[in-house]
Coordinates of C-alpha atoms in Angstrom, one line a residue:
M746 CA 19.4 6.8 40.8
Q747 CA 18.5 3.6 39.0
W748 CA 15.4 5.2 37.5
I749 CA 17.3 8.2 36.4
L750 CA 19.8 6.0 34.5
I751 CA 17.0 4.1 32.9
L752 CA 15.3 7.4 31.8
I753 CA 18.6 8.7 30.4
F754 CA 19.2 5.4 28.5
S755 CA 15.6 5.5 27.1
I756 CA 16.0 9.1 25.9
F757 CA 19.3 8.2 24.3
C758 CA 17.8 5.2 22.5
L759 CA 14.8 7.3 21.3
F760 CA 17.1 10.1 20.1
T761 CA 19.4 7.6 18.3
L762 CA 16.5 5.9 16.5
T763 CA 14.8 9.2 15.6
N764 CA 18.1 10.6 14.3
Q765 CA 18.8 7.6 12.1
W766 CA 15.2 7.7 10.8
V767 CA 15.5 11.4 9.8
R768 CA 18.9 11.0 8.2
K769 CA 18.2 7.7 6.4
S770 CA 15.6 8.4 3.9
R771 CA 14.4 6.4 0.9
K772 CA 13.7 9.4 -1.3
Y773 CA 12.1 8.8 -4.7
E774 CA 14.6 9.3 -7.6
S775 CA 13.2 7.2 -10.4
V776 CA 11.3 4.0 -11.0
N777 CA 14.6 2.3 -10.3
S778 CA 14.7 3.6 -6.7
V779 CA 11.2 2.2 -6.2
A780 CA 12.3 -1.2 -7.6
S781 CA 15.4 -1.2 -5.4
S782 CA 13.4 -0.4 -2.2
Y783 CA 10.9 -3.2 -2.9
D784 CA 13.7 -5.6 -3.8
S785 CA 15.2 -4.9 -0.4
W786 CA 12.0 -5.1 1.5
T787 CA 11.2 -8.4 -0.2
N788 CA 14.5 -10.0 0.4
D789 CA 14.8 -9.2 4.1
R790 CA 11.4 -10.8 4.6
L791 CA 10.5 -8.4 7.4
L792 CA 7.2 -7.2 6.0
E793 CA 6.2 -10.6 5.0
N794 CA 7.0 -12.2 8.3
L795 CA 5.2 -9.4 10.2
W796 CA 2.2 -8.8 8.0
G797 CA 1.8 -12.0 5.9
E798 CA 1.4 -12.0 2.1
H799 CA -0.7 -8.8 1.9
I800 CA 1.5 -5.7 2.1
H801 CA -1.5 -3.3 2.4
L802 CA -3.9 -2.0 5.0
G803 CA -6.8 -4.0 6.4
F804 CA -10.5 -3.5 6.6
Y805 CA -12.3 -2.9 10.0
E806 CA -16.1 -2.6 9.9
K807 CA -16.3 -0.8 13.2
P808 CA -13.8 1.3 15.2
R809 CA -11.5 -0.6 17.5
I810 CA -13.1 -3.9 16.5
K811 CA -10.9 -6.9 17.5
K812 CA -9.7 -8.7 14.4
D813 CA -6.6 -10.5 13.3
F814 CA -4.5 -8.1 11.3
R815 CA -3.9 -10.6 8.5
K816 CA -7.6 -11.5 8.3
A817 CA -8.4 -7.8 8.1
K818 CA -6.2 -7.6 5.0
V819 CA -8.0 -10.5 3.4
D820 CA -11.3 -8.8 4.3
F821 CA -10.1 -5.7 2.6
V822 CA -9.7 -7.5 -0.7
H823 CA -13.2 -9.0 -0.6
E824 CA -14.7 -5.6 0.4
L825 CA -13.0 -3.8 -2.5
V826 CA -14.1 -6.6 -4.9
R827 CA -17.7 -6.2 -3.8
W828 CA -17.7 -2.4 -3.7
S829 CA -16.1 -2.0 -7.1
G830 CA -18.4 -4.6 -8.8
L831 CA -15.5 -6.9 -9.7
N832 CA -17.4 -9.8 -8.3
Q833 CA -20.0 -9.4 -11.0
L834 CA -17.5 -10.6 -13.6
P835 CA -17.9 -14.2 -14.6
K836 CA -15.3 -16.8 -13.7
G837 CA -12.5 -17.0 -16.2
S838 CA -12.4 -13.2 -16.7
R839 CA -8.9 -11.7 -17.2
V840 CA -7.8 -9.4 -14.4
L841 CA -4.7 -7.3 -14.2
D842 CA -3.2 -6.6 -10.7
V843 CA -1.1 -3.4 -11.1
G844 CA 1.5 -3.2 -8.3
C845 CA 0.8 -6.8 -7.1
G846 CA 3.4 -6.9 -4.4
I847 CA 4.1 -10.6 -3.5
G848 CA 0.8 -11.6 -5.0
G849 CA -1.6 -11.7 -2.0
S850 CA -4.5 -10.0 -3.8
S851 CA -3.8 -11.8 -7.1
R852 CA -4.1 -15.2 -5.5
I853 CA -7.4 -14.3 -3.9
L854 CA -8.8 -13.0 -7.2
S855 CA -7.7 -16.2 -8.9
D856 CA -8.4 -18.8 -6.3
Y857 CA -11.6 -17.4 -4.7
Y858 CA -13.2 -15.7 -7.6
G859 CA -11.9 -17.8 -10.5
F860 CA -10.3 -15.1 -12.5
D861 CA -7.4 -15.5 -14.8
V862 CA -5.0 -13.0 -13.2
I863 CA -1.7 -11.4 -14.2
G864 CA 0.1 -9.4 -11.5
I865 CA 2.8 -6.9 -12.4
S866 CA 5.4 -5.2 -10.2
I867 CA 8.4 -3.0 -10.9
S868 CA 10.4 -5.2 -8.4
Q869 CA 12.0 -8.4 -9.8
E870 CA 12.3 -9.8 -6.3
Q871 CA 8.6 -9.3 -5.6
V872 CA 7.7 -11.1 -8.8
K873 CA 10.1 -13.9 -7.9
R874 CA 8.6 -14.2 -4.4
A875 CA 5.1 -14.0 -5.7
Y876 CA 5.7 -17.1 -7.9
E877 CA 7.3 -18.9 -4.9
L878 CA 4.1 -18.4 -2.9
T879 CA 1.7 -19.3 -5.8
A880 CA 0.5 -22.9 -6.3
N881 CA -2.0 -22.2 -9.2
R882 CA 0.4 -20.8 -11.7
D883 CA -1.8 -21.6 -14.7
F884 CA -4.3 -18.9 -13.7
C885 CA -2.2 -16.6 -11.5
R886 CA 1.0 -15.3 -13.2
F887 CA 3.4 -12.5 -12.5
E888 CA 5.6 -10.2 -14.6
V889 CA 8.1 -7.4 -14.0
M890 CA 6.6 -4.4 -15.7
N891 CA 6.3 -0.6 -15.3
A892 CA 2.7 0.5 -14.6
L893 CA 3.3 3.5 -16.9
D894 CA 4.2 1.3 -19.9
L895 CA 1.9 -1.7 -19.8
K896 CA 2.9 -4.3 -22.4
F897 CA -0.6 -5.3 -23.2
E898 CA -3.0 -4.5 -26.1
K899 CA -5.8 -2.1 -25.7
G900 CA -8.9 -3.7 -24.1
S901 CA -6.9 -6.8 -23.0
F902 CA -8.6 -7.2 -19.6
D903 CA -12.0 -7.6 -18.1
G904 CA -10.9 -6.1 -14.8
V905 CA -8.0 -3.9 -13.6
W906 CA -7.1 -3.9 -9.9
S907 CA -4.6 -1.7 -8.1
V908 CA -4.0 -1.3 -4.3
E909 CA -1.6 1.2 -2.8
A910 CA 0.6 1.5 -5.9
G911 CA -0.2 5.0 -7.0
P912 CA 1.9 6.9 -4.3
H913 CA 5.0 5.3 -5.9
I914 CA 4.1 6.7 -9.3
L915 CA 5.1 10.2 -10.4
D916 CA 2.9 10.6 -13.5
K917 CA -0.6 10.0 -12.2
Q918 CA -2.3 10.8 -15.5
T919 CA -0.3 8.2 -17.4
F920 CA -1.0 5.8 -14.6
A921 CA -4.7 6.3 -15.0
D922 CA -4.5 6.2 -18.8
E923 CA -2.6 2.9 -18.9
M924 CA -5.0 1.1 -16.6
L925 CA -8.0 2.3 -18.5
R926 CA -6.3 1.6 -21.9
V927 CA -5.9 -2.1 -21.2
L928 CA -9.5 -2.3 -19.8
R929 CA -12.1 -3.5 -22.2
P930 CA -15.3 -1.5 -22.8
G931 CA -17.6 -2.3 -19.9
G932 CA -14.7 -3.8 -17.8
V933 CA -14.3 -3.0 -14.1
L934 CA -11.6 -0.8 -12.6
A935 CA -10.9 -1.0 -8.9
V936 CA -8.3 1.2 -7.3
A937 CA -7.4 1.9 -3.6
D938 CA -4.7 4.4 -2.6
W939 CA -3.3 6.6 0.1
N940 CA -4.3 10.2 -0.8
Q941 CA -3.4 13.5 0.7
R942 CA -5.9 16.3 1.4
D943 CA -6.8 18.4 -1.6
S944 CA -4.3 21.2 -1.1
T945 CA -5.9 23.4 -3.9
K946 CA -8.9 23.9 -1.6
H947 CA -7.1 23.6 1.8
P948 CA -3.4 24.5 1.5
L949 CA -0.9 22.8 3.8
N950 CA 0.6 24.8 6.6
F951 CA 4.3 24.8 7.4
F952 CA 4.1 21.9 9.9
E953 CA 1.9 19.8 7.5
K954 CA 4.4 20.3 4.7
L955 CA 7.2 19.0 7.0
I956 CA 5.1 15.9 7.8
M957 CA 4.2 15.3 4.2
N958 CA 7.8 15.6 3.2
Q959 CA 8.8 12.8 5.6
L960 CA 6.0 10.6 4.5
L961 CA 7.2 11.0 0.9
I962 CA 10.9 10.4 1.5
Q963 CA 10.7 7.5 4.0
W964 CA 8.9 5.1 1.7
T965 CA 10.0 6.1 -1.8
H966 CA 6.9 8.2 -2.8
P967 CA 7.3 11.0 -5.4
E968 CA 3.9 12.5 -4.4
F969 CA 0.4 11.7 -3.2
S970 CA -2.6 12.7 -5.3
S971 CA -5.8 13.8 -3.7
I972 CA -9.0 11.8 -4.1
E973 CA -10.4 14.6 -6.2
G974 CA -7.2 14.8 -8.2
F975 CA -7.0 11.2 -9.2
K976 CA -10.7 11.1 -9.9
N977 CA -10.0 13.8 -12.5
N978 CA -7.1 11.9 -13.9
L979 CA -9.5 9.0 -14.6
L980 CA -12.2 11.2 -16.0
N981 CA -9.8 13.1 -18.2
S982 CA -8.4 9.9 -19.7
P983 CA -9.3 9.3 -23.3
Y984 CA -10.0 5.7 -22.4
C985 CA -12.5 6.4 -19.7
G986 CA -15.8 4.9 -20.7
S987 CA -18.1 5.9 -17.8
S988 CA -18.4 8.0 -14.7
V989 CA -15.9 7.5 -11.8
E990 CA -17.1 6.9 -8.3
T991 CA -15.0 7.4 -5.2
S992 CA -15.3 6.9 -1.5
N993 CA -13.2 7.7 1.6
W994 CA -12.4 4.5 3.5
T995 CA -10.2 6.1 6.1
K996 CA -12.5 5.0 9.0
Y997 CA -12.4 1.4 7.8
T998 CA -8.6 1.3 7.4
I999 CA -7.0 3.6 9.9
Q1000 CA -6.8 1.0 12.6
S1001 CA -4.3 -0.8 10.5
W1002 CA -1.5 1.6 11.4
N1003 CA -1.7 0.7 15.1
E1004 CA -2.2 -2.9 14.3
S1005 CA 0.9 -3.0 12.1
I1006 CA 3.0 -2.0 15.2
Y1007 CA 1.1 -4.4 17.5
E1008 CA 1.9 -7.3 15.2
G1009 CA 5.6 -7.0 16.2
F1010 CA 4.6 -7.6 19.8
R1011 CA 2.1 -10.3 19.0
R1012 CA 4.6 -12.2 16.8
P1013 CA 8.0 -11.3 18.2
S1014 CA 9.5 -14.5 16.8
S1015 CA 8.7 -13.3 13.3
I1016 CA 11.3 -10.5 13.8
L1017 CA 13.7 -12.1 16.2
K1018 CA 14.3 -15.1 13.9
L1019 CA 15.6 -12.6 11.3
G1020 CA 18.2 -11.3 13.6
L1021 CA 19.1 -8.1 15.4
R1022 CA 19.5 -6.1 12.2
S1023 CA 15.9 -6.8 11.3
L1024 CA 14.7 -5.9 14.8
L1025 CA 16.4 -2.5 14.5
K1026 CA 14.9 -2.0 11.0
A1027 CA 11.4 -2.7 12.4
F1028 CA 11.9 -0.1 15.2
K1029 CA 13.0 2.4 12.6
E1030 CA 9.7 2.1 10.8
I1031 CA 7.7 3.0 13.8
P1032 CA 8.0 6.8 13.5
T1033 CA 6.8 6.8 9.9
I1034 CA 3.9 4.5 10.8
L1035 CA 2.8 6.7 13.7
M1036 CA 3.1 9.8 11.5
M1037 CA 0.9 8.1 8.9
R1038 CA -1.6 7.2 11.7
W1039 CA -1.7 10.9 12.8
S1040 CA -2.0 12.2 9.3
F1041 CA -5.0 10.0 8.5
S1042 CA -6.6 10.8 11.8
R1043 CA -6.3 14.6 11.1
G1044 CA -7.5 14.4 7.5
L1045 CA -4.1 15.3 6.1
M1046 CA -4.2 11.9 4.5
K1047 CA -7.2 9.9 3.3
F1048 CA -7.7 6.4 2.0
G1049 CA -9.5 6.7 -1.3
V1050 CA -11.1 4.0 -3.3
F1051 CA -12.1 4.4 -7.0
K1052 CA -14.3 2.5 -9.4
S1053 CA -15.1 3.0 -13.0
R1054 CA -15.9 1.1 -16.2
G1055 CA -13.9 0.9 -19.4

């Protein structure tokens, strides 16, 4: 009888969480809805306490390799720097971080590589928190700015960096145009994003459309581009000065989805100290994380990296 009651209680809890997850979406409405979502995520400190200063996936050289999740995120930054050729720029080069979050990548680019970095975010609270976490403010600064309307002159930067910002942006062509516009001739572009399968070649079935819809509305995404689609956005830009190279890093990053859940069990105090409400919020994110993991494992989603020259 006791086990039956435990089973019924567990089913009830699972049903309740799933029901709230489905009903409470964060559907994209405008850039303001993106800003509002990130303001909220920054202020509640849940992501920062769980994952550290890098709110992006990590890099794992081999499947199921044991590595600290936060170290994997730092490793990701260094791997993308090397792959893109950004490390070939001399110290003092000006680099723009588009969609900087709370400044994790910006600080590595500035402190480790010696770049003069400006990070931009649509979220005022992210920019505020990025400054709070940054000691070297002379060469690592942050501004509230829309990625579709960069307030910089043409050719202002030696490098442009963007990690996992594209899914929050509706107009992918203008996103590509603006990053390349502010990049000087010969400058380095490095982009990493979540991308969906190319539906023009492999249309989504009914079930995949349902999955994709949930992935969009849960985390304020208007749409995902495909790797091929965003490559064409870059190539079609009037500011593109060279070829565009891409790679699929799904196998290097997919472990991050499981690890992002495990972190809650490895660092329970990071959630518990924020209170019961944050604990419930953390549990509500699990279905989306698992759905992301499944989508990347089945090829419905891919982790694309892009590099080009101005």
